[in-house]
């Protein structure tokens, strides 16, 4: 019976409520500035290339890698010479000047002395004694020359022994100097290479600092953009919201059957009770009649209900 007096609820209706808050103009401008800064930072940034010092160091690497090679070559030659040379192999080189300058000179001077002094004196002595050209003179001359030659040979042998000893000492000293020179050249070659490599490391290190500084300059726009973006960090950003509700409209019902019938009868009654005018008169209902009561129209008059 409830449906007779009260209508059914209307079908579900989807009600959409949208709320959109508008951000302040300074905040939207701030966000736009961040976007512009970020875009410019991406365009201006990048990876820093090798610095001039680094490029120079790279070009010098092949030369520095073999720096000291000349010194090492000289060291190898000198060390090989010192290691394979013995004193007997080279003492002749040291004796030749001594032999010609000392021993041979001793013989030459003695021969000169014999020609200029000994023989003339022996001849004069033999002539004074009446034995010039005799066998006694020849014997005396031969004995004198023999003794002088023996003395000369002894002195020459002594000189040779002394010269050999001195030549051996000099040869030993020279071989020692050759060995030391080879070692020195080897150390020099290593120092030259270490110096070159140290220079390359220094150039690379300082070049790396230049490269890092260049990278900072490329990263600076992005760093500034990121710092700028954090100025408003922690503030509440206005957000829009959308609400949807699916339900009947509160208090809204359809017309009940009874109200629909009443409305229909009321409308019909209003239509039938409404005065209907014709030309020159009115329309009237028969008393006690139905809505279908006969009505007679009179031209120029009115219709009255018939008793």
Short mmCIF file of C-alpha atoms in Angstrom, two decimals:
data_model
loop_
_atom_site.label_atom_id
_atom_site.label_comp_id
_atom_site.label_asym_id
_atom_site.label_seq_id
_atom_site.Cartn_x
_atom_site.Cartn_y
_atom_site.Cartn_z
CA UNK A 1 0.00 0.00 0.00
CA UNK A 2 3.06 2.30 0.55
CA UNK A 3 3.57 2.46 -3.20
CA UNK A 4 -0.05 3.64 -3.65
CA UNK A 5 0.32 6.76 -1.53
CA UNK A 6 4.06 7.43 -2.05
CA UNK A 7 6.05 7.03 -5.25
CA UNK A 8 9.16 4.91 -5.65
CA UNK A 9 12.63 6.50 -5.26
CA UNK A 10 14.10 7.85 -8.43
CA UNK A 11 16.90 5.84 -10.15
CA UNK A 12 20.46 6.38 -8.97
CA UNK A 13 22.03 9.54 -10.23
CA UNK A 14 25.81 10.11 -10.50
CA UNK A 15 26.56 13.45 -8.95
CA UNK A 16 30.03 14.83 -9.72
CA UNK A 17 31.44 17.61 -7.64
CA UNK A 18 34.78 19.05 -8.76
CA UNK A 19 36.83 21.43 -6.66
CA UNK A 20 39.83 23.16 -8.19
CA UNK A 21 41.93 25.51 -6.13
CA UNK A 22 43.86 28.17 -7.99
CA UNK A 23 47.54 28.55 -7.03
CA UNK A 24 48.85 32.06 -6.32
CA UNK A 25 50.40 33.80 -9.26
CA UNK A 26 53.81 34.09 -7.55
CA UNK A 27 53.85 30.30 -7.04
CA UNK A 28 52.99 29.48 -10.66
CA UNK A 29 55.67 31.97 -11.77
CA UNK A 30 58.11 30.27 -9.41
CA UNK A 31 57.38 26.85 -10.92
CA UNK A 32 57.76 28.25 -14.44
CA UNK A 33 61.10 29.78 -13.51
CA UNK A 34 62.30 26.41 -12.19
CA UNK A 35 61.29 24.73 -15.43
CA UNK A 36 63.11 27.38 -17.48
CA UNK A 37 66.24 27.11 -15.34
CA UNK A 38 66.23 23.33 -15.63
CA UNK A 39 65.87 23.43 -19.40
CA UNK A 40 68.70 25.94 -19.74
CA UNK A 41 70.88 23.90 -17.39
CA UNK A 42 70.42 20.79 -19.53
CA UNK A 43 71.36 22.73 -22.66
CA UNK A 44 74.40 24.38 -21.04
CA UNK A 45 75.66 21.31 -19.17
CA UNK A 46 77.60 18.32 -20.42
CA UNK A 47 80.89 16.52 -19.79
CA UNK A 48 84.11 18.50 -19.59
CA UNK A 49 86.72 17.46 -22.13
CA UNK A 50 90.42 16.92 -21.44
CA UNK A 51 92.23 20.06 -20.33
CA UNK A 52 95.19 21.47 -22.34
CA UNK A 53 97.64 20.05 -19.79
CA UNK A 54 96.10 16.61 -20.10
CA UNK A 55 96.21 16.74 -23.87
CA UNK A 56 99.87 17.81 -23.77
CA UNK A 57 100.65 14.99 -21.35
CA UNK A 58 99.01 12.47 -23.68
CA UNK A 59 101.12 13.72 -26.57
CA UNK A 60 104.33 13.44 -24.54
CA UNK A 61 103.72 9.88 -23.33
CA UNK A 62 105.53 8.12 -26.25
CA UNK A 63 108.64 10.26 -25.81
CA UNK A 64 108.69 10.02 -22.04
CA UNK A 65 108.15 6.28 -22.13
CA UNK A 66 111.54 5.92 -23.84
CA UNK A 67 113.27 8.78 -22.08
CA UNK A 68 116.67 7.74 -20.80
CA UNK A 69 117.02 5.18 -23.55
CA UNK A 70 120.20 6.89 -24.81
CA UNK A 71 121.76 6.87 -21.37
CA UNK A 72 120.76 3.26 -20.85
CA UNK A 73 122.35 2.35 -24.19
CA UNK A 74 125.60 4.03 -23.22
CA UNK A 75 125.47 2.29 -19.86
CA UNK A 76 125.01 -1.07 -21.52
CA UNK A 77 127.99 -0.48 -23.81
CA UNK A 78 130.29 0.67 -21.02
CA UNK A 79 129.30 -2.10 -18.66
CA UNK A 80 129.81 -4.67 -21.39
CA UNK A 81 133.25 -3.23 -22.15
CA UNK A 82 134.27 -3.24 -18.51
CA UNK A 83 133.01 -6.75 -18.00
CA UNK A 84 134.74 -8.32 -21.01
CA UNK A 85 138.07 -6.46 -20.92
CA UNK A 86 141.09 -7.73 -18.95
CA UNK A 87 144.32 -5.90 -18.13
CA UNK A 88 146.52 -8.06 -20.41
CA UNK A 89 144.15 -7.18 -23.26
CA UNK A 90 144.79 -3.48 -22.91
CA UNK A 91 148.15 -3.16 -21.12
CA UNK A 92 149.97 -3.03 -24.45
CA UNK A 93 148.12 0.16 -25.25
CA UNK A 94 149.46 1.65 -22.05
CA UNK A 95 153.03 0.26 -22.57
CA UNK A 96 153.51 1.51 -26.11
CA UNK A 97 153.88 5.17 -25.16
CA UNK A 98 156.10 4.23 -22.21
CA UNK A 99 158.27 1.93 -24.27
CA UNK A 100 158.85 4.48 -27.00
CA UNK A 101 159.17 7.34 -24.62
CA UNK A 102 161.42 5.73 -21.99
CA UNK A 103 163.01 2.41 -22.96
CA UNK A 104 163.74 3.19 -26.59
CA UNK A 105 164.92 6.66 -25.63
CA UNK A 106 167.39 5.09 -23.18
CA UNK A 107 168.91 2.97 -26.00
CA UNK A 108 169.07 5.92 -28.40
CA UNK A 109 170.85 8.09 -25.86
CA UNK A 110 173.35 5.34 -25.10
CA UNK A 111 174.17 4.84 -28.76
CA UNK A 112 174.73 8.54 -29.10
CA UNK A 113 176.98 8.52 -26.06
CA UNK A 114 179.02 5.66 -27.53
CA UNK A 115 179.47 7.44 -30.83
CA UNK A 116 180.27 10.79 -29.42
CA UNK A 117 182.13 9.95 -26.24
CA UNK A 118 183.07 6.34 -25.55
CA UNK A 119 184.60 5.35 -28.88
CA UNK A 120 186.58 8.58 -29.32
CA UNK A 121 187.92 8.29 -25.77
CA UNK A 122 188.91 4.64 -26.23
CA UNK A 123 190.65 5.49 -29.54
CA UNK A 124 192.53 8.36 -27.94
CA UNK A 125 193.63 6.19 -25.03
CA UNK A 126 194.84 3.44 -27.39
CA UNK A 127 196.70 5.95 -29.54
CA UNK A 128 198.39 7.44 -26.51
CA UNK A 129 199.65 4.05 -25.41
CA UNK A 130 200.71 3.06 -28.90
CA UNK A 131 198.03 0.38 -29.18
CA UNK A 132 195.66 2.06 -31.64
CA UNK A 133 194.23 -0.54 -33.95
CA UNK A 134 195.67 -3.40 -31.98
CA UNK A 135 193.79 -6.37 -30.69
CA UNK A 136 194.10 -5.01 -27.19
CA UNK A 137 192.27 -1.89 -28.28
CA UNK A 138 189.54 -3.92 -29.88
CA UNK A 139 189.25 -6.08 -26.78
CA UNK A 140 189.03 -3.04 -24.51
CA UNK A 141 186.47 -1.45 -26.78
CA UNK A 142 184.39 -4.63 -26.91
CA UNK A 143 184.46 -5.04 -23.15
CA UNK A 144 183.41 -1.47 -22.64
CA UNK A 145 180.54 -1.72 -25.11
CA UNK A 146 179.46 -5.04 -23.57
CA UNK A 147 179.37 -3.57 -20.11
CA UNK A 148 177.49 -0.55 -21.30
CA UNK A 149 174.90 -2.73 -23.10
CA UNK A 150 174.45 -4.87 -20.02
CA UNK A 151 173.90 -1.78 -17.96
CA UNK A 152 171.48 -0.47 -20.54
CA UNK A 153 169.52 -3.73 -20.63
CA UNK A 154 169.27 -3.75 -16.87
CA UNK A 155 168.04 -0.22 -16.74
CA UNK A 156 165.61 -0.86 -19.60
CA UNK A 157 164.27 -3.98 -17.90
CA UNK A 158 163.80 -2.07 -14.69
CA UNK A 159 162.05 0.68 -16.62
CA UNK A 160 159.84 -1.86 -18.36
CA UNK A 161 158.89 -3.46 -15.06
CA UNK A 162 158.10 -0.12 -13.57
CA UNK A 163 156.21 0.88 -16.71
CA UNK A 164 154.24 -2.36 -16.74
CA UNK A 165 153.25 -1.88 -13.15
CA UNK A 166 152.20 1.67 -13.81
CA UNK A 167 150.38 0.63 -17.02
CA UNK A 168 148.51 -2.10 -15.14
CA UNK A 169 147.47 0.37 -12.48
CA UNK A 170 146.31 2.83 -15.10
CA UNK A 171 144.45 0.12 -17.04
CA UNK A 172 142.76 -1.04 -13.84
CA UNK A 173 141.78 2.51 -13.00
CA UNK A 174 140.42 3.08 -16.49
CA UNK A 175 138.41 -0.15 -16.40
CA UNK A 176 137.05 0.84 -13.02
CA UNK A 177 136.11 4.24 -14.40
CA UNK A 178 134.44 2.51 -17.35
CA UNK A 179 132.43 0.35 -14.97
CA UNK A 180 131.49 3.33 -12.85
CA UNK A 181 130.55 5.32 -15.93
CA UNK A 182 128.31 2.49 -17.12
CA UNK A 183 126.62 2.34 -13.75
CA UNK A 184 126.26 6.13 -13.71
CA UNK A 185 124.70 6.14 -17.17
CA UNK A 186 122.30 3.40 -16.07
CA UNK A 187 121.28 5.40 -13.02
CA UNK A 188 120.99 8.51 -15.18
CA UNK A 189 118.70 6.71 -17.61
CA UNK A 190 116.45 5.57 -14.78
CA UNK A 191 116.40 9.05 -13.29
CA UNK A 192 115.56 10.55 -16.67
CA UNK A 193 112.65 8.16 -17.10
CA UNK A 194 111.43 8.73 -13.54
CA UNK A 195 111.71 12.47 -14.05
CA UNK A 196 109.72 12.24 -17.26
CA UNK A 197 107.06 10.05 -15.71
CA UNK A 198 106.87 12.35 -12.70
CA UNK A 199 106.38 15.29 -15.01
CA UNK A 200 103.60 13.46 -16.81
CA UNK A 201 101.91 12.63 -13.52
CA UNK A 202 102.13 16.27 -12.44
CA UNK A 203 100.72 17.48 -15.74
CA UNK A 204 97.96 14.90 -15.59
CA UNK A 205 97.15 15.79 -11.98
CA UNK A 206 96.95 19.53 -12.59
CA UNK A 207 95.19 18.88 -15.87
CA UNK A 208 92.66 16.81 -13.95
CA UNK A 209 92.06 19.75 -11.65
CA UNK A 210 91.46 21.95 -14.67
CA UNK A 211 89.04 19.37 -16.04
CA UNK A 212 87.24 19.16 -12.68
CA UNK A 213 86.92 22.94 -12.59
CA UNK A 214 85.54 22.89 -16.10
CA UNK A 215 83.03 20.22 -15.07
CA UNK A 216 81.94 22.36 -12.12
CA UNK A 217 81.30 25.23 -14.49
CA UNK A 218 79.16 22.99 -16.67
CA UNK A 219 77.30 21.64 -13.62
CA UNK A 220 76.81 25.10 -12.08
CA UNK A 221 73.55 25.97 -13.90
CA UNK A 222 71.93 22.69 -12.83
CA UNK A 223 73.16 23.12 -9.26
CA UNK A 224 71.66 26.60 -9.18
CA UNK A 225 68.39 25.31 -10.60
CA UNK A 226 68.24 22.57 -7.96
CA UNK A 227 69.01 25.06 -5.19
CA UNK A 228 66.35 27.41 -6.51
CA UNK A 229 63.81 24.59 -6.60
CA UNK A 230 64.34 23.96 -2.86
CA UNK A 231 63.50 27.50 -1.77
CA UNK A 232 59.81 26.60 -1.39
CA UNK A 233 60.47 23.08 -0.13
CA UNK A 234 58.12 22.05 2.67
CA UNK A 235 55.31 24.45 1.75
CA UNK A 236 51.85 23.07 1.03
CA UNK A 237 51.02 23.11 -2.64
CA UNK A 238 47.31 23.76 -3.43
CA UNK A 239 45.74 20.63 -4.91
CA UNK A 240 42.41 20.21 -6.72
CA UNK A 241 39.94 17.43 -5.75
CA UNK A 242 37.19 15.51 -7.57
CA UNK A 243 34.25 13.92 -5.65
CA UNK A 244 31.72 11.49 -7.18
CA UNK A 245 28.57 10.23 -5.48
CA UNK A 246 26.19 7.55 -6.79
CA UNK A 247 22.81 7.64 -4.92
CA UNK A 248 19.24 8.89 -5.29
CA UNK A 249 18.68 12.57 -4.78
CA UNK A 250 17.64 13.06 -1.15
CA UNK A 251 13.82 13.54 -0.76
CA UNK A 252 13.13 12.96 -4.43
CA UNK A 253 10.46 10.33 -5.27
CA UNK A 254 8.34 9.63 -8.27
CA UNK A 255 4.56 10.39 -8.21
CA UNK A 256 2.46 7.72 -6.51
CA UNK A 257 -0.37 6.01 -8.49
CA UNK A 258 -2.97 7.72 -6.35
CA UNK A 259 -1.52 11.15 -6.97
CA UNK A 260 -1.30 10.39 -10.66
CA UNK A 261 -5.05 9.41 -10.75
CA UNK A 262 -6.02 12.48 -8.72
CA UNK A 263 -4.06 14.69 -11.00
CA UNK A 264 -5.67 13.13 -14.05
CA UNK A 265 -9.21 13.60 -12.64
CA UNK A 266 -8.47 17.13 -11.57
CA UNK A 267 -7.23 17.99 -14.98
CA UNK A 268 -10.27 16.43 -16.64
CA UNK A 269 -12.65 18.20 -14.28
CA UNK A 270 -11.00 21.49 -14.93
CA UNK A 271 -11.38 20.92 -18.59
CA UNK A 272 -15.08 20.02 -18.37
CA UNK A 273 -16.01 22.77 -15.90
CA UNK A 274 -14.31 25.44 -17.88
CA UNK A 275 -16.90 27.74 -19.50
CA UNK A 276 -17.04 27.17 -23.17
CA UNK A 277 -18.20 30.11 -25.11
CA UNK A 278 -19.72 29.98 -28.48
CA UNK A 279 -20.69 32.75 -30.69
CA UNK A 280 -23.16 34.87 -28.76
CA UNK A 281 -23.67 32.60 -25.67
CA UNK A 282 -22.38 30.08 -23.06
CA UNK A 283 -22.45 26.34 -22.70
CA UNK A 284 -24.30 24.90 -19.72
CA UNK A 285 -24.59 21.39 -18.30
CA UNK A 286 -27.87 19.58 -17.68
CA UNK A 287 -28.57 19.48 -14.01
CA UNK A 288 -27.78 16.09 -12.54
CA UNK A 289 -26.26 14.92 -15.76
CA UNK A 290 -22.90 13.29 -16.42
CA UNK A 291 -20.00 14.74 -18.01
CA UNK A 292 -21.36 13.33 -21.21
CA UNK A 293 -24.63 15.37 -20.82
CA UNK A 294 -26.12 16.55 -24.05
CA UNK A 295 -25.46 20.18 -24.75
CA UNK A 296 -27.34 22.21 -27.27
CA UNK A 297 -25.67 25.11 -28.88
CA UNK A 298 -27.72 28.09 -29.98
CA UNK A 299 -26.29 30.47 -32.42
CA UNK A 300 -25.99 33.73 -30.74
CA UNK A 301 -27.18 32.40 -27.32
CA UNK A 302 -26.11 30.17 -24.45
CA UNK A 303 -26.76 26.56 -23.62
CA UNK A 304 -28.47 25.93 -20.33
CA UNK A 305 -28.80 22.80 -18.47
CA UNK A 306 -32.06 21.01 -19.24
CA UNK A 307 -34.21 20.13 -16.29
#
